[in-house]
Tab-separated table of C-alpha atoms and ligand atoms in Angstrom:
chain	number	residue	atom	x	y	z
A	187	MET	CA	-11.599	19.270	-10.733
A	188	LYS	CA	-11.574	16.835	-7.814
A	189	ASN	CA	-13.294	19.283	-5.469
A	190	CYS	CA	-15.212	22.371	-6.407
A	191	CYS	CA	-14.624	24.098	-3.056
A	192	PRO	CA	-11.570	22.647	-1.345
A	193	PRO	CA	-11.611	23.437	2.357
A	194	ALA	CA	-8.728	25.337	3.890
A	195	PRO	CA	-5.936	22.808	4.514
A	196	ALA	CA	-5.922	23.353	8.271
A	197	ILE	CA	-9.647	22.641	8.526
A	198	ALA	CA	-9.431	19.681	6.198
A	199	ALA	CA	-6.529	18.264	8.156
A	200	THR	CA	-8.385	18.647	11.425
A	201	VAL	CA	-11.448	16.953	10.009
A	202	SER	CA	-9.498	14.014	8.670
A	203	LEU	CA	-7.586	13.720	11.941
A	204	LEU	CA	-10.765	13.568	13.924
A	205	LEU	CA	-11.786	10.698	11.719
A	206	VAL	CA	-8.439	8.940	11.936
A	207	PHE	CA	-8.162	9.175	15.697
A	208	ALA	CA	-11.814	8.797	16.586
A	209	PRO	CA	-12.278	5.627	18.646
A	210	PRO	CA	-13.531	2.743	16.518
A	211	SER	CA	-16.810	2.744	18.459
A	212	SER	CA	-17.738	6.268	17.408
A	213	ARG	CA	-16.377	6.298	13.874
A	214	ALA	CA	-17.829	2.892	13.228
A	215	GLN	CA	-21.090	3.053	15.103
A	216	ASP	CA	-23.082	2.436	11.962
A	217	ALA	CA	-20.695	-0.267	10.724
A	218	ASN	CA	-21.777	-3.869	10.490
A	219	TYR	CA	-19.761	-6.411	12.495
A	220	ASP	CA	-22.336	-9.156	12.329
A	221	GLU	CA	-21.678	-11.980	9.847
A	222	ALA	CA	-25.413	-12.700	9.746
A	223	ARG	CA	-26.002	-9.200	8.354
A	224	VAL	CA	-23.514	-9.479	5.492
A	225	PRO	CA	-25.700	-9.092	2.408
A	226	GLU	CA	-25.973	-11.751	-0.274
A	227	TYR	CA	-23.530	-10.870	-3.019
A	228	VAL	CA	-22.143	-12.182	-6.281
A	229	LEU	CA	-18.530	-11.389	-7.076
A	230	PRO	CA	-17.621	-10.179	-10.561
A	231	PRO	CA	-16.088	-13.135	-12.397
A	232	LEU	CA	-12.319	-13.392	-12.363
A	233	LEU	CA	-11.624	-15.819	-15.176
A	234	GLN	CA	-14.069	-14.465	-17.712
A	235	PHE	CA	-13.417	-11.778	-20.299
A	236	GLU	CA	-15.720	-8.786	-20.263
A	237	ASP	CA	-17.406	-10.195	-23.401
A	238	GLY	CA	-18.377	-13.273	-21.391
A	239	THR	CA	-15.919	-15.801	-22.854
A	240	PRO	CA	-13.977	-17.884	-20.342
A	241	VAL	CA	-10.285	-17.470	-19.527
A	242	LYS	CA	-8.757	-20.928	-19.510
A	243	THR	CA	-5.023	-20.605	-19.987
A	244	ALA	CA	-2.043	-18.731	-18.624
A	245	GLU	CA	-1.533	-17.292	-22.129
A	246	GLN	CA	-4.936	-15.605	-21.922
A	247	TRP	CA	-4.223	-14.074	-18.518
A	248	PRO	CA	-2.351	-10.905	-19.613
A	249	LYS	CA	-5.350	-9.822	-21.689
A	250	ARG	CA	-7.806	-10.490	-18.844
A	251	ARG	CA	-5.403	-8.879	-16.415
A	252	GLN	CA	-5.357	-5.723	-18.521
A	253	GLU	CA	-9.165	-5.604	-18.578
A	254	ILE	CA	-9.341	-5.850	-14.803
A	255	PHE	CA	-6.542	-3.325	-14.363
A	256	GLU	CA	-8.354	-0.772	-16.550
A	257	LEU	CA	-11.590	-1.270	-14.605
A	258	PHE	CA	-9.800	-0.571	-11.324
A	259	ALA	CA	-8.084	2.498	-12.769
A	260	GLU	CA	-11.334	3.826	-14.250
A	261	ASN	CA	-13.585	3.175	-11.255
A	262	VAL	CA	-11.467	3.049	-8.114
A	263	TYR	CA	-7.843	4.224	-7.950
A	264	GLY	CA	-7.619	6.408	-11.052
A	265	HIS	CA	-5.348	6.471	-14.059
A	266	VAL	CA	-1.850	7.918	-13.840
A	267	PRO	CA	-1.733	11.101	-15.955
A	268	GLU	CA	0.408	10.693	-19.098
A	269	LYS	CA	2.932	13.308	-17.952
A	270	ALA	CA	3.544	11.383	-14.746
A	271	LYS	CA	4.125	8.146	-16.645
A	272	GLU	CA	6.893	9.704	-18.671
A	273	VAL	CA	8.722	11.791	-16.097
A	274	LYS	CA	12.276	10.821	-15.115
A	275	LEU	CA	13.252	12.045	-11.687
A	276	LYS	CA	16.656	13.502	-10.856
A	277	ILE	CA	18.642	11.341	-8.440
A	278	ASP	CA	20.977	12.749	-5.782
A	279	VAL	CA	22.646	10.654	-3.119
A	280	THR	CA	22.690	13.061	-0.187
A	281	GLN	CA	24.264	10.874	2.489
A	282	ALA	CA	25.987	7.487	2.609
A	283	VAL	CA	27.389	5.786	5.703
A	284	THR	CA	28.911	2.335	5.979
A	285	ASP	CA	28.786	1.755	9.722
A	286	PHE	CA	25.065	1.544	10.348
A	287	LEU	CA	23.473	-0.916	12.829
A	288	ASP	CA	26.735	-1.644	14.672
A	289	ASP	CA	28.593	-1.935	11.429
A	290	LYS	CA	26.237	-4.570	10.026
A	291	ALA	CA	24.770	-2.362	7.348
A	292	SER	CA	25.154	0.624	5.095
A	293	MET	CA	22.688	3.515	5.078
A	294	LYS	CA	22.068	5.830	2.202
A	295	GLU	CA	19.720	8.746	1.636
A	296	VAL	CA	18.658	9.526	-1.883
A	297	SER	CA	16.562	12.424	-3.062
A	298	LEU	CA	14.355	12.130	-6.118
A	299	SER	CA	13.275	15.458	-7.563
A	300	PHE	CA	11.698	16.953	-10.668
A	301	PRO	CA	14.432	18.231	-12.987
A	302	ASP	CA	12.322	21.135	-14.289
A	303	ARG	CA	11.010	22.117	-10.886
A	304	PRO	CA	13.880	23.058	-8.559
A	305	ASP	CA	11.294	24.354	-6.067
A	306	GLY	CA	9.045	21.308	-6.499
A	307	PRO	CA	8.419	18.306	-4.255
A	308	VAL	CA	11.304	16.030	-3.291
A	309	LEU	CA	10.913	12.351	-2.466
A	310	HIS	CA	13.426	11.246	0.163
A	311	LEU	CA	14.337	7.585	-0.023
A	312	LEU	CA	16.202	5.821	2.787
A	313	VAL	CA	18.059	2.630	1.861
A	314	ILE	CA	19.573	0.355	4.504
A	315	ALA	CA	21.440	-2.667	3.152
A	316	PRO	CA	23.369	-5.509	4.779
A	317	LYS	CA	27.159	-5.331	4.445
A	318	LYS	CA	27.184	-8.386	2.220
A	319	ALA	CA	25.383	-6.326	-0.450
A	320	MET	CA	28.716	-4.685	-1.163
A	321	GLY	CA	29.828	-7.965	-2.732
A	322	GLU	CA	26.576	-9.136	-4.225
A	323	PRO	CA	23.262	-7.293	-4.692
A	324	VAL	CA	20.550	-8.349	-2.235
A	325	PRO	CA	16.755	-8.619	-2.345
A	326	ALA	CA	14.874	-5.746	-0.747
A	327	PHE	CA	11.596	-4.684	0.793
A	328	LEU	CA	10.278	-1.291	-0.233
A	329	GLY	CA	7.504	0.403	1.709
A	330	LEU	CA	6.139	3.851	2.390
A	331	ASN	CA	6.106	5.019	5.999
A	332	PHE	CA	3.495	7.148	7.797
A	333	ARG	CA	5.624	9.518	9.845
A	334	GLY	CA	8.962	10.183	8.143
A	335	ASN	CA	12.076	8.087	7.496
A	336	HIS	CA	13.566	9.181	10.817
A	337	THR	CA	10.757	7.364	12.669
A	338	ILE	CA	11.703	3.898	11.436
A	339	HIS	CA	14.956	3.739	13.437
A	340	PRO	CA	16.357	5.966	16.200
A	341	ASP	CA	19.830	6.463	14.639
A	342	PRO	CA	20.274	10.273	14.655
A	343	ARG	CA	22.041	10.197	11.307
A	344	ILE	CA	18.756	9.611	9.505
A	345	THR	CA	17.625	13.041	8.356
A	346	LEU	CA	14.629	14.423	10.230
A	347	SER	CA	11.817	14.955	7.752
A	348	GLU	CA	10.861	18.569	7.124
A	349	SER	CA	7.639	17.678	5.323
A	350	TRP	CA	4.069	18.319	6.457
A	351	MET	CA	2.984	15.704	9.019
A	352	ARG	CA	-0.312	14.721	10.516
A	353	PRO	CA	-0.347	15.559	14.228
A	354	ASP	CA	0.170	12.598	16.540
A	355	LYS	CA	-1.345	11.734	19.879
A	356	GLU	CA	2.041	11.863	21.619
A	357	GLY	CA	2.855	15.445	20.611
A	358	ARG	CA	6.008	14.510	18.713
A	359	VAL	CA	4.728	16.538	15.791
A	360	VAL	CA	4.376	20.265	16.371
A	361	ASP	CA	2.692	22.591	13.885
A	362	HIS	CA	2.612	19.767	11.367
A	363	ARG	CA	6.411	19.307	11.534
A	364	ALA	CA	8.303	16.384	13.014
A	365	THR	CA	10.448	17.069	16.077
A	366	GLU	CA	13.542	15.239	17.343
A	367	LYS	CA	11.239	13.411	19.761
A	368	SER	CA	9.755	11.487	16.865
A	369	ARG	CA	13.005	9.678	16.022
A	370	GLY	CA	12.401	5.943	16.097
A	371	ALA	CA	8.702	6.440	16.948
A	372	SER	CA	7.608	3.804	14.408
A	373	ALA	CA	10.568	1.449	14.947
A	374	SER	CA	8.356	-1.411	16.142
A	375	ARG	CA	6.807	-1.527	12.668
A	376	TRP	CA	10.168	-1.620	10.916
A	377	PRO	CA	12.369	-4.408	12.354
A	378	VAL	CA	15.400	-3.265	10.397
A	379	GLU	CA	17.857	-5.572	12.172
A	380	MET	CA	15.691	-8.599	11.449
A	381	LEU	CA	15.669	-7.732	7.756
A	382	ILE	CA	19.408	-7.073	7.656
A	383	ASP	CA	20.227	-10.284	9.568
A	384	ARG	CA	18.147	-12.233	7.076
A	385	GLY	CA	19.982	-10.703	4.128
A	386	TYR	CA	17.419	-8.166	2.943
A	387	ALA	CA	17.751	-4.458	2.342
A	388	LEU	CA	15.011	-2.053	3.385
A	389	ALA	CA	14.047	0.990	1.361
A	390	THR	CA	11.451	3.413	2.650
A	391	MET	CA	10.034	6.813	1.909
A	392	TYR	CA	7.563	9.100	3.727
A	393	TYR	CA	4.223	8.961	1.935
A	394	GLY	CA	3.575	12.649	2.590
A	395	ASP	CA	6.598	13.537	0.433
A	396	ILE	CA	4.524	12.308	-2.501
A	397	ASP	CA	1.166	13.680	-1.443
A	398	PRO	CA	0.382	15.016	2.047
A	399	ASP	CA	-2.524	13.005	3.421
A	400	PHE	CA	-5.319	15.543	3.648
A	401	ASP	CA	-7.965	16.719	1.272
A	402	ASP	CA	-6.542	19.978	-0.059
A	403	GLY	CA	-8.153	19.749	-3.479
A	404	PHE	CA	-4.923	18.338	-4.943
A	405	GLU	CA	-2.825	21.473	-4.742
A	406	ASN	CA	0.261	20.143	-3.015
A	407	GLY	CA	2.726	17.221	-3.311
A	408	ILE	CA	3.236	15.872	-6.805
A	409	HIS	CA	-0.146	17.296	-7.805
A	410	SER	CA	1.556	20.691	-7.820
A	411	VAL	CA	3.608	19.314	-10.723
A	412	PHE	CA	0.983	17.332	-12.605
A	413	GLY	CA	-2.090	19.470	-11.919
A	414	GLN	CA	-5.654	18.753	-10.932
A	415	PRO	CA	-6.696	15.160	-11.597
A	416	LYS	CA	-9.589	14.549	-13.962
A	417	GLU	CA	-12.559	12.472	-12.759
A	418	THR	CA	-10.991	9.120	-13.511
A	419	GLU	CA	-7.402	10.095	-12.733
A	420	TRP	CA	-5.517	9.260	-9.575
A	421	GLY	CA	-6.317	10.242	-6.013
A	422	SER	CA	-3.754	10.057	-3.224
A	423	ILE	CA	-3.479	6.251	-3.207
A	424	GLY	CA	-2.741	6.327	-6.942
A	425	SER	CA	-0.052	8.942	-6.457
A	426	TRP	CA	1.522	7.158	-3.485
A	427	ALA	CA	1.653	3.985	-5.595
A	428	TRP	CA	3.261	5.930	-8.431
A	429	GLY	CA	5.922	7.123	-5.946
A	430	LEU	CA	6.722	3.507	-5.099
A	431	GLY	CA	7.382	2.895	-8.798
A	432	LYS	CA	9.749	5.875	-8.863
A	433	ALA	CA	11.595	4.476	-5.844
A	434	LEU	CA	11.907	1.171	-7.694
A	435	ASP	CA	13.338	3.016	-10.720
A	436	TYR	CA	16.105	4.127	-8.374
A	437	LEU	CA	16.582	0.749	-6.677
A	438	GLU	CA	17.114	-0.855	-10.081
A	439	LEU	CA	20.152	1.377	-10.474
A	440	ASP	CA	21.564	0.851	-6.988
A	441	ALA	CA	24.448	-1.641	-7.101
A	442	LEU	CA	23.580	-2.938	-3.608
A	443	ILE	CA	20.088	-4.012	-4.578
A	444	ASP	CA	18.876	-6.766	-6.866
A	445	GLY	CA	16.172	-4.802	-8.684
A	446	THR	CA	14.463	-8.004	-9.822
A	447	LYS	CA	13.895	-8.997	-6.182
A	448	VAL	CA	12.122	-6.032	-4.661
A	449	SER	CA	8.971	-6.740	-2.632
A	450	VAL	CA	6.566	-3.893	-2.026
A	451	ILE	CA	4.966	-3.751	1.403
A	452	GLY	CA	2.435	-1.495	3.105
A	453	HIS	CA	0.203	-1.285	6.146
A	454	SER	CA	-3.394	-0.101	6.221
A	455	ARG	CA	-3.917	2.753	3.730
A	456	LEU	CA	-0.375	2.045	2.604
A	457	GLY	CA	-1.334	-1.631	2.247
A	458	LYS	CA	-4.016	-0.542	-0.197
A	459	THR	CA	-1.261	1.476	-1.851
A	460	ALA	CA	1.148	-1.484	-1.986
A	461	LEU	CA	-1.505	-3.596	-3.727
A	462	TRP	CA	-2.216	-0.899	-6.284
A	463	ALA	CA	1.545	-0.361	-6.789
A	464	GLY	CA	1.984	-4.091	-7.394
A	465	ALA	CA	-0.908	-3.974	-9.854
A	466	MET	CA	0.501	-0.992	-11.742
A	467	ASP	CA	4.057	-2.199	-11.808
A	468	GLU	CA	4.840	-5.821	-12.537
A	469	ARG	CA	8.496	-5.270	-11.723
A	470	PHE	CA	7.622	-5.772	-8.044
A	471	ALA	CA	8.619	-9.356	-7.311
A	472	MET	CA	6.264	-9.806	-4.352
A	473	VAL	CA	3.449	-7.737	-2.882
A	474	VAL	CA	2.555	-7.502	0.810
A	475	SER	CA	-0.698	-6.063	2.128
A	476	ASN	CA	-0.861	-5.719	5.908
A	477	ASP	CA	-4.287	-4.913	7.403
A	478	SER	CA	-5.298	-3.087	4.211
A	479	GLY	CA	-9.069	-3.575	4.605
A	480	CYS	CA	-11.603	-1.632	2.574
A	481	GLY	CA	-10.199	-0.507	-0.758
A	482	GLY	CA	-7.346	-2.962	-0.119
A	483	ALA	CA	-7.601	-6.725	0.246
A	484	ALA	CA	-11.128	-6.916	1.739
A	485	LEU	CA	-14.153	-7.628	-0.431
A	486	SER	CA	-16.221	-4.457	-0.840
A	487	ARG	CA	-19.497	-6.293	-1.364
A	488	ARG	CA	-19.467	-7.755	2.159
A	489	GLN	CA	-19.878	-4.261	3.633
A	490	PHE	CA	-18.381	-5.519	6.891
A	491	GLY	CA	-16.551	-2.949	9.015
A	492	GLU	CA	-15.473	-0.041	6.835
A	493	THR	CA	-17.583	0.325	3.696
A	494	VAL	CA	-16.977	2.001	0.353
A	495	LYS	CA	-19.341	4.795	1.350
A	496	ARG	CA	-17.625	5.290	4.657
A	497	ILE	CA	-14.130	5.399	3.204
A	498	ASN	CA	-15.119	7.852	0.481
A	499	THR	CA	-16.754	10.080	3.079
A	500	SER	CA	-13.832	10.010	5.515
A	501	PHE	CA	-11.103	10.189	2.892
A	502	PRO	CA	-12.463	11.865	-0.245
A	503	HIS	CA	-8.938	12.326	-1.610
A	504	TRP	CA	-7.801	8.674	-1.598
A	505	PHE	CA	-9.578	7.321	-4.674
A	506	ASN	CA	-10.705	8.797	-7.962
A	507	ASP	CA	-13.885	10.829	-8.305
A	508	ARG	CA	-15.865	8.025	-9.863
A	509	PHE	CA	-15.533	5.650	-6.893
A	510	PRO	CA	-18.040	7.554	-4.677
A	511	SER	CA	-20.734	6.991	-7.321
A	512	TYR	CA	-20.774	3.369	-6.026
A	513	ASP	CA	-21.233	4.381	-2.378
A	514	ASP	CA	-24.856	3.263	-2.275
A	515	ARG	CA	-24.615	0.548	-4.915
A	516	VAL	CA	-21.436	-1.491	-4.343
A	517	GLY	CA	-23.085	-4.380	-6.157
A	518	ASP	CA	-22.759	-2.357	-9.377
A	519	LEU	CA	-18.985	-1.970	-9.040
A	520	PRO	CA	-17.549	-3.750	-12.073
A	521	VAL	CA	-14.752	-5.095	-9.853
A	522	ASP	CA	-14.216	-6.393	-6.355
A	523	GLN	CA	-11.002	-6.647	-4.393
A	524	HIS	CA	-10.261	-10.327	-5.121
A	525	GLN	CA	-9.549	-9.112	-8.634
A	526	LEU	CA	-7.074	-6.575	-7.291
A	527	ILE	CA	-5.196	-9.367	-5.528
A	528	ALA	CA	-5.346	-11.411	-8.738
A	529	LEU	CA	-3.534	-8.618	-10.591
A	530	MET	CA	-0.395	-9.815	-8.754
A	531	ALA	CA	-0.593	-13.280	-10.360
A	532	PRO	CA	1.537	-15.243	-10.902
A	533	ARG	CA	3.779	-13.391	-8.432
A	534	PRO	CA	3.707	-14.234	-4.714
A	535	VAL	CA	1.462	-12.081	-2.576
A	536	CYS	CA	0.961	-11.888	1.200
A	537	ILE	CA	-2.219	-10.770	2.918
A	538	GLY	CA	-1.983	-10.194	6.663
A	539	SER	CA	-4.968	-9.441	8.918
A	540	ALA	CA	-5.314	-8.890	12.671
A	541	GLU	CA	-7.963	-10.360	14.936
A	542	ASP	CA	-8.858	-7.093	16.676
A	543	ASP	CA	-8.960	-5.177	13.408
A	544	GLN	CA	-12.551	-5.966	12.450
A	545	TRP	CA	-12.837	-2.543	10.815
A	546	ALA	CA	-10.601	-4.003	8.066
A	547	ASP	CA	-12.736	-7.189	7.785
A	548	PRO	CA	-10.168	-10.002	8.207
A	549	ARG	CA	-12.659	-12.573	6.936
A	550	GLY	CA	-13.308	-10.430	3.859
A	551	GLU	CA	-9.544	-10.395	3.255
A	552	PHE	CA	-9.366	-14.183	3.537
A	553	LEU	CA	-12.320	-14.723	1.189
A	554	SER	CA	-10.806	-12.262	-1.236
A	555	ALA	CA	-7.452	-14.092	-1.258
A	556	LYS	CA	-9.300	-17.344	-1.803
A	557	ALA	CA	-11.433	-15.950	-4.627
A	558	ALA	CA	-8.253	-14.627	-6.272
A	559	SER	CA	-6.568	-18.035	-6.241
A	560	PRO	CA	-7.865	-19.320	-9.616
A	561	ALA	CA	-5.590	-16.775	-11.310
A	562	TRP	CA	-2.573	-18.617	-9.861
A	563	GLU	CA	-4.047	-21.980	-10.773
A	564	LEU	CA	-3.863	-20.913	-14.432
A	565	PHE	CA	-0.100	-21.017	-13.959
A	566	GLY	CA	-0.116	-24.370	-12.185
A	567	LYS	CA	0.427	-22.606	-8.849
A	568	GLU	CA	-1.619	-22.778	-5.688
A	569	GLY	CA	-3.025	-19.696	-4.007
A	570	VAL	CA	-5.068	-20.189	-0.841
A	571	GLU	CA	-6.544	-23.670	-1.142
A	572	VAL	CA	-7.895	-24.237	2.382
A	573	GLU	CA	-11.678	-24.079	2.663
A	574	GLU	CA	-11.971	-22.473	6.080
A	575	MET	CA	-10.402	-19.359	7.439
A	576	PRO	CA	-7.345	-20.471	9.432
A	577	PRO	CA	-7.074	-20.075	13.210
A	578	VAL	CA	-5.086	-17.115	14.504
A	579	ASN	CA	-1.317	-17.136	14.052
A	580	GLN	CA	-1.375	-20.039	11.586
A	581	PRO	CA	-0.508	-18.771	8.121
A	582	VAL	CA	-1.833	-20.665	5.104
A	583	GLY	CA	-1.322	-20.493	1.360
A	584	GLU	CA	1.238	-21.518	-1.215
A	585	THR	CA	1.760	-18.565	-3.542
A	586	ILE	CA	-0.774	-16.363	-1.795
A	587	SER	CA	-0.030	-16.212	1.900
A	588	TYR	CA	-2.890	-15.419	4.267
A	589	HIS	CA	-2.670	-15.042	8.013
A	590	ILE	CA	-4.663	-13.528	10.826
A	591	ARG	CA	-2.636	-12.829	13.926
A	592	THR	CA	-3.755	-11.976	17.408
A	593	GLY	CA	-3.722	-8.304	18.296
A	594	LYS	CA	-4.642	-4.983	16.856
A	595	HIS	CA	-4.290	-2.979	13.660
A	596	ASP	CA	-0.503	-2.787	13.424
A	597	VAL	CA	2.576	-4.303	11.797
A	598	THR	CA	4.383	-6.634	14.164
A	599	ASP	CA	7.416	-8.908	14.114
A	600	PHE	CA	5.012	-11.817	13.648
A	601	ASP	CA	3.789	-10.262	10.398
A	602	TRP	CA	7.305	-9.496	9.191
A	603	LYS	CA	8.539	-13.033	9.958
A	604	ARG	CA	5.835	-14.463	7.737
A	605	TYR	CA	6.614	-11.995	4.946
A	606	LEU	CA	10.336	-12.743	5.197
A	607	ASP	CA	9.737	-16.516	5.226
A	608	PHE	CA	7.575	-16.132	2.148
A	609	ALA	CA	10.190	-13.977	0.424
A	610	ASP	CA	12.859	-16.588	1.295
A	611	ARG	CA	10.702	-19.183	-0.418
A	612	HIS	CA	9.630	-17.239	-3.469
A	613	VAL	CA	11.909	-14.271	-4.096
A	614	LYS	CA	15.394	-14.776	-2.668
B	140	LIG	C1	-8.533	4.228	8.878
B	140	LIG	C2	-9.203	3.935	7.575
B	140	LIG	C3	-8.704	2.630	7.034
B	140	LIG	C4	-7.196	2.481	7.142
B	140	LIG	C5	-6.590	3.191	8.322
B	140	LIG	C6	-5.093	3.522	8.225
B	140	LIG	O1	-9.028	5.351	9.508
B	140	LIG	O2	-10.580	3.893	7.800
B	140	LIG	O3	-9.181	2.453	5.716
B	140	LIG	O4	-6.581	2.851	5.975
B	140	LIG	O5	-7.184	4.394	8.584
B	140	LIG	O6	-4.542	3.747	7.167
B	140	LIG	O7	-4.494	3.586	9.287
């Protein structure tokens, strides 16, 4: 059992909302933002097998990769239950239009459901593809969204989500349900036209369709199908990442999409999710983590901004039940987050930070990307080779991209341009 006494959902949701929307000063009053107070730490070795022998060649990497992957599953994100690995979801195309974005694109809605559970959860995937995909499949970006597919673009033909939603500050969500007012509310984070103009499709799904983001003791979402996780089985991040794999299963079948060229992207908690999805599923051609911070790209041992203890306290449902046992002893964690980034090797990976997002420890994300780079070097590729953290708005890195942009915790056009440039170079 993940929780012996799960709180009533309404109370749990309120508690987690207070934490999410609390101003950084109050939620982070005990957080360290002083480089001088970062403790001395030693990172777990990347290119060394658990028995102590060195990893010297690309041929040895898959075995080392598997070791690291298992350690992350066992201690941090949780294993996917066997039943969930095997399940094949039922696919229904529920809407298809060919005159989207002033006739530049097609738009399709696809529902993925559990064949034996007609009353069970449904994952709603939105796929927007440039017109040219009708002649030749195109590369795509796949990412989960925070507030429903209808928030990524104001076109009223996108179906309004009926799923449980976290309340928002603007009152566009009423009684945990989206209202018409929320159409396009997250459009600034999803520059659909930019993607389409550059020849990419965009596929997105609401993360709450997979598992609503509150600590309900794992009763709802896909947990209603697969049951209570065991101690080292998945939390919400693990299940969201699993959902991304299911979306990719569909995209591989879609004639408009080149299934070998799908990049997975995510912001913040969904950036953590994108990294874990890219680790679990090597079919993802490129992995993008935007402002993912603690439990994402940032090194846990630095304890700068959000810490392991803090994240497990605020969000007890995100990781597996073993992770909190490291709250007061992060130095004993058998892994650190540079090894998570390394699980993407030799594929391209992008790490984006923001200057005003110290809670997510931009420097810890840079150092993590740098410490991951030797995994790419095994393949004769360069990761992040610069010695110093780059100035703002000046991306660095060859096969690992790192940038810190000006501004706050968000996904901006600046971030997307870098990710698209990198995809042009490595995926297209
Ligand atoms: C914060 C949390 C971060 C990050 C962020 C988000 O409250 O502390 O780890 O995930 O939420 O997802 O927006």
